């Protein structure tokens, strides 16, 4: 059987990483709770590898009320302190506080735009950008769109939303198709 060609960053010895790449990464997401999940997980990743966060994803879902922004926005200091004792998540006080803060800001954006999805997708004109990635050197860490998205989120009071984090968020939820040109998912994702 021929091995499928995948993006160079996928460690094929890690089945959960392969599944994430093959089924989720780059697929356009319009569901607000899923967008809140990706935003929270990308912020948690800051300074760490994505795989570190991916391994803890189920624990994050349990700790963060299945990424329901209404519930997370209501977390108080006692709940935040409890979360910092949870070995299943990244126990960083600033990141936990940011997730709770971001949930409240997320709800404000939903009120203003009708959905976070409508707000988020405006930064790419409502259509996923199709990038040409011929080699590792073609991957970028930011873009003019992630710069604008990040700047606007910061203005709205979001935390841990620098342009690099936001570009990773855009990749994860399909605002940009950054699958390598030869990756078997490139054309499939482009067709979505």
PDB file of C-alpha atoms in Angstrom:
ATOM      1  CA  UNK A   1       0.000   0.000   0.000  1.00  0.00           C
ATOM      2  CA  UNK A   2       1.319   3.445  -0.939  1.00  0.00           C
ATOM      3  CA  UNK A   3       1.845   5.859   1.955  1.00  0.00           C
ATOM      4  CA  UNK A   4      -0.207   9.027   1.609  1.00  0.00           C
ATOM      5  CA  UNK A   5       1.748  12.233   1.132  1.00  0.00           C
ATOM      6  CA  UNK A   6       1.092  14.563   4.078  1.00  0.00           C
ATOM      7  CA  UNK A   7       2.341  17.955   5.238  1.00  0.00           C
ATOM      8  CA  UNK A   8       5.948  17.691   6.454  1.00  0.00           C
ATOM      9  CA  UNK A   9       5.074  18.737  10.024  1.00  0.00           C
ATOM     10  CA  UNK A  10       2.888  15.691  10.700  1.00  0.00           C
ATOM     11  CA  UNK A  11       4.632  13.094  12.848  1.00  0.00           C
ATOM     12  CA  UNK A  12       3.217   9.913  11.309  1.00  0.00           C
ATOM     13  CA  UNK A  13       4.284   7.903  14.386  1.00  0.00           C
ATOM     14  CA  UNK A  14       1.536   9.681  16.368  1.00  0.00           C
ATOM     15  CA  UNK A  15      -1.873   8.379  15.224  1.00  0.00           C
ATOM     16  CA  UNK A  16      -3.814  11.168  16.942  1.00  0.00           C
ATOM     17  CA  UNK A  17      -1.671  13.783  15.190  1.00  0.00           C
ATOM     18  CA  UNK A  18      -2.236  12.067  11.830  1.00  0.00           C
ATOM     19  CA  UNK A  19      -5.993  11.949  12.446  1.00  0.00           C
ATOM     20  CA  UNK A  20      -6.036  15.656  13.348  1.00  0.00           C
ATOM     21  CA  UNK A  21      -4.162  16.536  10.155  1.00  0.00           C
ATOM     22  CA  UNK A  22      -6.227  14.206   7.963  1.00  0.00           C
ATOM     23  CA  UNK A  23      -9.680  15.143   9.239  1.00  0.00           C
ATOM     24  CA  UNK A  24      -9.631  18.577  10.904  1.00  0.00           C
ATOM     25  CA  UNK A  25      -6.704  20.853  10.106  1.00  0.00           C
ATOM     26  CA  UNK A  26      -7.663  23.355   7.434  1.00  0.00           C
ATOM     27  CA  UNK A  27     -11.316  22.324   7.197  1.00  0.00           C
ATOM     28  CA  UNK A  28     -13.490  25.477   7.268  1.00  0.00           C
ATOM     29  CA  UNK A  29     -15.271  25.867  10.621  1.00  0.00           C
ATOM     30  CA  UNK A  30     -18.362  28.053  11.040  1.00  0.00           C
ATOM     31  CA  UNK A  31     -19.694  26.704  14.359  1.00  0.00           C
ATOM     32  CA  UNK A  32     -19.149  29.252  17.126  1.00  0.00           C
ATOM     33  CA  UNK A  33     -18.450  26.743  19.903  1.00  0.00           C
ATOM     34  CA  UNK A  34     -15.858  25.018  17.722  1.00  0.00           C
ATOM     35  CA  UNK A  35     -14.290  28.396  16.919  1.00  0.00           C
ATOM     36  CA  UNK A  36     -14.138  29.194  20.635  1.00  0.00           C
ATOM     37  CA  UNK A  37     -12.472  25.816  21.202  1.00  0.00           C
ATOM     38  CA  UNK A  38      -9.805  26.496  18.588  1.00  0.00           C
ATOM     39  CA  UNK A  39      -9.228  30.029  19.873  1.00  0.00           C
ATOM     40  CA  UNK A  40      -8.808  28.731  23.431  1.00  0.00           C
ATOM     41  CA  UNK A  41      -6.520  25.870  22.431  1.00  0.00           C
ATOM     42  CA  UNK A  42      -4.344  28.057  20.208  1.00  0.00           C
ATOM     43  CA  UNK A  43      -3.900  30.506  23.098  1.00  0.00           C
ATOM     44  CA  UNK A  44      -3.001  27.594  25.394  1.00  0.00           C
ATOM     45  CA  UNK A  45      -0.382  26.520  22.860  1.00  0.00           C
ATOM     46  CA  UNK A  46       1.575  29.794  23.095  1.00  0.00           C
ATOM     47  CA  UNK A  47       5.213  28.837  23.674  1.00  0.00           C
ATOM     48  CA  UNK A  48       4.460  25.111  23.388  1.00  0.00           C
ATOM     49  CA  UNK A  49       3.974  22.581  20.610  1.00  0.00           C
ATOM     50  CA  UNK A  50       0.526  22.002  19.133  1.00  0.00           C
ATOM     51  CA  UNK A  51       0.882  18.304  19.898  1.00  0.00           C
ATOM     52  CA  UNK A  52       1.230  19.090  23.621  1.00  0.00           C
ATOM     53  CA  UNK A  53      -2.181  20.793  23.500  1.00  0.00           C
ATOM     54  CA  UNK A  54      -3.742  18.210  21.197  1.00  0.00           C
ATOM     55  CA  UNK A  55      -2.941  15.436  23.698  1.00  0.00           C
ATOM     56  CA  UNK A  56      -4.785  17.426  26.386  1.00  0.00           C
ATOM     57  CA  UNK A  57      -7.774  18.376  24.241  1.00  0.00           C
ATOM     58  CA  UNK A  58     -10.280  16.031  25.903  1.00  0.00           C
ATOM     59  CA  UNK A  59      -9.187  17.319  29.311  1.00  0.00           C
ATOM     60  CA  UNK A  60      -9.697  20.889  28.059  1.00  0.00           C
ATOM     61  CA  UNK A  61     -13.184  20.003  26.858  1.00  0.00           C
ATOM     62  CA  UNK A  62     -14.055  18.711  30.325  1.00  0.00           C
ATOM     63  CA  UNK A  63     -12.434  21.625  32.180  1.00  0.00           C
ATOM     64  CA  UNK A  64     -13.906  24.306  29.898  1.00  0.00           C
ATOM     65  CA  UNK A  65     -17.535  23.088  29.847  1.00  0.00           C
ATOM     66  CA  UNK A  66     -17.175  21.628  26.346  1.00  0.00           C
ATOM     67  CA  UNK A  67     -16.076  25.103  25.210  1.00  0.00           C
ATOM     68  CA  UNK A  68     -19.435  26.713  25.868  1.00  0.00           C
ATOM     69  CA  UNK A  69     -18.493  30.405  26.009  1.00  0.00           C
ATOM     70  CA  UNK A  70     -21.561  31.270  28.132  1.00  0.00           C
ATOM     71  CA  UNK A  71     -20.471  28.813  30.832  1.00  0.00           C
ATOM     72  CA  UNK A  72     -16.776  29.708  30.614  1.00  0.00           C
ATOM     73  CA  UNK A  73     -17.507  33.440  30.860  1.00  0.00           C
ATOM     74  CA  UNK A  74     -19.288  32.723  34.162  1.00  0.00           C
ATOM     75  CA  UNK A  75     -16.242  31.012  35.737  1.00  0.00           C
ATOM     76  CA  UNK A  76     -15.247  32.805  38.933  1.00  0.00           C
ATOM     77  CA  UNK A  77     -11.927  33.024  40.794  1.00  0.00           C
ATOM     78  CA  UNK A  78     -12.640  29.804  42.693  1.00  0.00           C
ATOM     79  CA  UNK A  79     -13.224  27.946  39.417  1.00  0.00           C
ATOM     80  CA  UNK A  80     -10.037  29.427  37.939  1.00  0.00           C
ATOM     81  CA  UNK A  81      -8.080  28.324  41.025  1.00  0.00           C
ATOM     82  CA  UNK A  82      -9.567  24.829  40.708  1.00  0.00           C
ATOM     83  CA  UNK A  83      -8.503  24.677  37.057  1.00  0.00           C
ATOM     84  CA  UNK A  84      -4.938  25.556  38.002  1.00  0.00           C
ATOM     85  CA  UNK A  85      -4.851  22.319  40.034  1.00  0.00           C
ATOM     86  CA  UNK A  86      -5.983  20.241  37.028  1.00  0.00           C
ATOM     87  CA  UNK A  87      -2.999  18.254  35.680  1.00  0.00           C
ATOM     88  CA  UNK A  88      -4.961  17.488  32.498  1.00  0.00           C
ATOM     89  CA  UNK A  89      -4.598  21.037  31.175  1.00  0.00           C
ATOM     90  CA  UNK A  90      -1.735  23.498  30.902  1.00  0.00           C
ATOM     91  CA  UNK A  91      -1.742  25.086  34.340  1.00  0.00           C
ATOM     92  CA  UNK A  92      -0.741  28.592  33.439  1.00  0.00           C
ATOM     93  CA  UNK A  93      -2.567  31.278  35.418  1.00  0.00           C
ATOM     94  CA  UNK A  94      -2.428  33.841  32.602  1.00  0.00           C
ATOM     95  CA  UNK A  95      -3.720  31.399  29.990  1.00  0.00           C
ATOM     96  CA  UNK A  96      -6.613  30.228  32.187  1.00  0.00           C
ATOM     97  CA  UNK A  97      -7.527  33.836  32.983  1.00  0.00           C
ATOM     98  CA  UNK A  98      -7.296  34.700  29.287  1.00  0.00           C
ATOM     99  CA  UNK A  99      -9.673  31.875  28.345  1.00  0.00           C
ATOM    100  CA  UNK A 100     -12.269  33.124  30.836  1.00  0.00           C
ATOM    101  CA  UNK A 101     -11.823  36.724  29.695  1.00  0.00           C
ATOM    102  CA  UNK A 102     -11.950  35.691  26.043  1.00  0.00           C
ATOM    103  CA  UNK A 103     -15.226  33.855  26.596  1.00  0.00           C
ATOM    104  CA  UNK A 104     -16.839  37.099  27.777  1.00  0.00           C
ATOM    105  CA  UNK A 105     -15.349  39.024  24.837  1.00  0.00           C
ATOM    106  CA  UNK A 106     -16.499  36.231  22.488  1.00  0.00           C
ATOM    107  CA  UNK A 107     -20.091  36.721  23.696  1.00  0.00           C
ATOM    108  CA  UNK A 108     -19.804  40.467  23.058  1.00  0.00           C
ATOM    109  CA  UNK A 109     -18.705  39.779  19.474  1.00  0.00           C
ATOM    110  CA  UNK A 110     -21.616  37.348  19.021  1.00  0.00           C
ATOM    111  CA  UNK A 111     -24.031  40.051  20.181  1.00  0.00           C
ATOM    112  CA  UNK A 112     -22.540  42.625  17.809  1.00  0.00           C
ATOM    113  CA  UNK A 113     -22.196  40.421  14.698  1.00  0.00           C
ATOM    114  CA  UNK A 114     -24.858  37.767  15.248  1.00  0.00           C
ATOM    115  CA  UNK A 115     -22.158  35.086  15.467  1.00  0.00           C
ATOM    116  CA  UNK A 116     -18.432  34.921  16.063  1.00  0.00           C
ATOM    117  CA  UNK A 117     -18.185  33.091  12.755  1.00  0.00           C
ATOM    118  CA  UNK A 118     -19.579  36.086  10.841  1.00  0.00           C
ATOM    119  CA  UNK A 119     -17.048  38.328  12.582  1.00  0.00           C
ATOM    120  CA  UNK A 120     -14.081  35.998  12.068  1.00  0.00           C
ATOM    121  CA  UNK A 121     -14.675  35.146   8.427  1.00  0.00           C
ATOM    122  CA  UNK A 122     -14.845  38.820   7.402  1.00  0.00           C
ATOM    123  CA  UNK A 123     -11.046  38.954   7.723  1.00  0.00           C
ATOM    124  CA  UNK A 124     -10.715  36.727   4.641  1.00  0.00           C
ATOM    125  CA  UNK A 125     -13.739  38.094   2.812  1.00  0.00           C
ATOM    126  CA  UNK A 126     -15.835  35.077   3.790  1.00  0.00           C
ATOM    127  CA  UNK A 127     -13.816  32.665   1.627  1.00  0.00           C
ATOM    128  CA  UNK A 128     -10.852  30.466   2.604  1.00  0.00           C
ATOM    129  CA  UNK A 129      -7.554  31.654   1.173  1.00  0.00           C
ATOM    130  CA  UNK A 130      -5.781  29.025  -0.933  1.00  0.00           C
ATOM    131  CA  UNK A 131      -2.032  29.223  -0.354  1.00  0.00           C
ATOM    132  CA  UNK A 132       0.699  27.538  -2.370  1.00  0.00           C
ATOM    133  CA  UNK A 133       3.060  25.642  -0.081  1.00  0.00           C
ATOM    134  CA  UNK A 134       5.809  23.960  -2.107  1.00  0.00           C
ATOM    135  CA  UNK A 135       8.198  23.456   0.817  1.00  0.00           C
ATOM    136  CA  UNK A 136       8.700  24.229   4.512  1.00  0.00           C
ATOM    137  CA  UNK A 137      10.125  27.643   3.618  1.00  0.00           C
ATOM    138  CA  UNK A 138       6.725  28.643   2.201  1.00  0.00           C
ATOM    139  CA  UNK A 139       4.960  28.357   5.560  1.00  0.00           C
ATOM    140  CA  UNK A 140       4.430  31.683   7.225  1.00  0.00           C
ATOM    141  CA  UNK A 141       3.818  32.579  10.853  1.00  0.00           C
ATOM    142  CA  UNK A 142       1.579  35.592  10.184  1.00  0.00           C
ATOM    143  CA  UNK A 143      -0.224  37.349   7.343  1.00  0.00           C
ATOM    144  CA  UNK A 144      -1.734  40.783   6.766  1.00  0.00           C
ATOM    145  CA  UNK A 145      -5.108  39.179   7.564  1.00  0.00           C
ATOM    146  CA  UNK A 146      -3.899  37.645  10.841  1.00  0.00           C
ATOM    147  CA  UNK A 147      -2.333  41.006  11.728  1.00  0.00           C
ATOM    148  CA  UNK A 148      -5.694  42.760  11.199  1.00  0.00           C
ATOM    149  CA  UNK A 149      -7.675  40.027  12.986  1.00  0.00           C
ATOM    150  CA  UNK A 150      -5.252  40.047  15.942  1.00  0.00           C
ATOM    151  CA  UNK A 151      -5.282  43.830  16.191  1.00  0.00           C
ATOM    152  CA  UNK A 152      -9.073  43.914  16.228  1.00  0.00           C
ATOM    153  CA  UNK A 153      -9.319  41.151  18.842  1.00  0.00           C
ATOM    154  CA  UNK A 154      -6.860  43.004  21.088  1.00  0.00           C
ATOM    155  CA  UNK A 155      -8.858  46.206  20.666  1.00  0.00           C
ATOM    156  CA  UNK A 156     -11.910  44.260  21.854  1.00  0.00           C
ATOM    157  CA  UNK A 157     -10.054  43.077  24.973  1.00  0.00           C
ATOM    158  CA  UNK A 158      -9.066  39.523  23.973  1.00  0.00           C
ATOM    159  CA  UNK A 159      -5.832  38.129  25.450  1.00  0.00           C
ATOM    160  CA  UNK A 160      -3.221  35.735  23.976  1.00  0.00           C
ATOM    161  CA  UNK A 161      -4.270  36.661  20.455  1.00  0.00           C
ATOM    162  CA  UNK A 162      -1.035  37.823  18.847  1.00  0.00           C
ATOM    163  CA  UNK A 163      -0.767  37.565  15.079  1.00  0.00           C
ATOM    164  CA  UNK A 164       1.157  34.251  15.195  1.00  0.00           C
ATOM    165  CA  UNK A 165      -1.472  32.637  17.444  1.00  0.00           C
ATOM    166  CA  UNK A 166      -4.246  33.993  15.231  1.00  0.00           C
ATOM    167  CA  UNK A 167      -2.564  32.753  12.055  1.00  0.00           C
ATOM    168  CA  UNK A 168      -2.375  29.255  13.594  1.00  0.00           C
ATOM    169  CA  UNK A 169      -6.081  29.622  14.459  1.00  0.00           C
ATOM    170  CA  UNK A 170      -6.823  30.628  10.858  1.00  0.00           C
ATOM    171  CA  UNK A 171      -4.939  27.553   9.593  1.00  0.00           C
ATOM    172  CA  UNK A 172      -6.699  25.215  12.017  1.00  0.00           C
ATOM    173  CA  UNK A 173     -10.223  26.387  11.204  1.00  0.00           C
ATOM    174  CA  UNK A 174      -9.781  26.660   7.465  1.00  0.00           C
ATOM    175  CA  UNK A 175      -9.603  30.396   6.909  1.00  0.00           C
ATOM    176  CA  UNK A 176      -6.413  29.569   5.015  1.00  0.00           C
ATOM    177  CA  UNK A 177      -5.547  26.309   3.275  1.00  0.00           C
ATOM    178  CA  UNK A 178      -1.912  25.738   4.197  1.00  0.00           C
ATOM    179  CA  UNK A 179      -1.746  22.062   3.310  1.00  0.00           C
ATOM    180  CA  UNK A 180       1.404  21.402   1.299  1.00  0.00           C
ATOM    181  CA  UNK A 181       0.717  21.361  -2.458  1.00  0.00           C
ATOM    182  CA  UNK A 182       1.566  17.647  -2.608  1.00  0.00           C
ATOM    183  CA  UNK A 183      -0.363  16.744   0.538  1.00  0.00           C
ATOM    184  CA  UNK A 184      -3.327  14.506  -0.185  1.00  0.00           C
ATOM    185  CA  UNK A 185      -5.531  16.924   1.780  1.00  0.00           C
ATOM    186  CA  UNK A 186      -4.630  20.052  -0.205  1.00  0.00           C
ATOM    187  CA  UNK A 187      -7.134  19.591  -3.035  1.00  0.00           C
ATOM    188  CA  UNK A 188      -9.780  18.024  -0.783  1.00  0.00           C
ATOM    189  CA  UNK A 189      -9.693  21.012   1.552  1.00  0.00           C
ATOM    190  CA  UNK A 190      -9.613  23.464  -1.365  1.00  0.00           C
ATOM    191  CA  UNK A 191     -12.856  21.914  -2.634  1.00  0.00           C
ATOM    192  CA  UNK A 192     -14.718  22.470   0.644  1.00  0.00           C
TER     193      UNK A 192
END
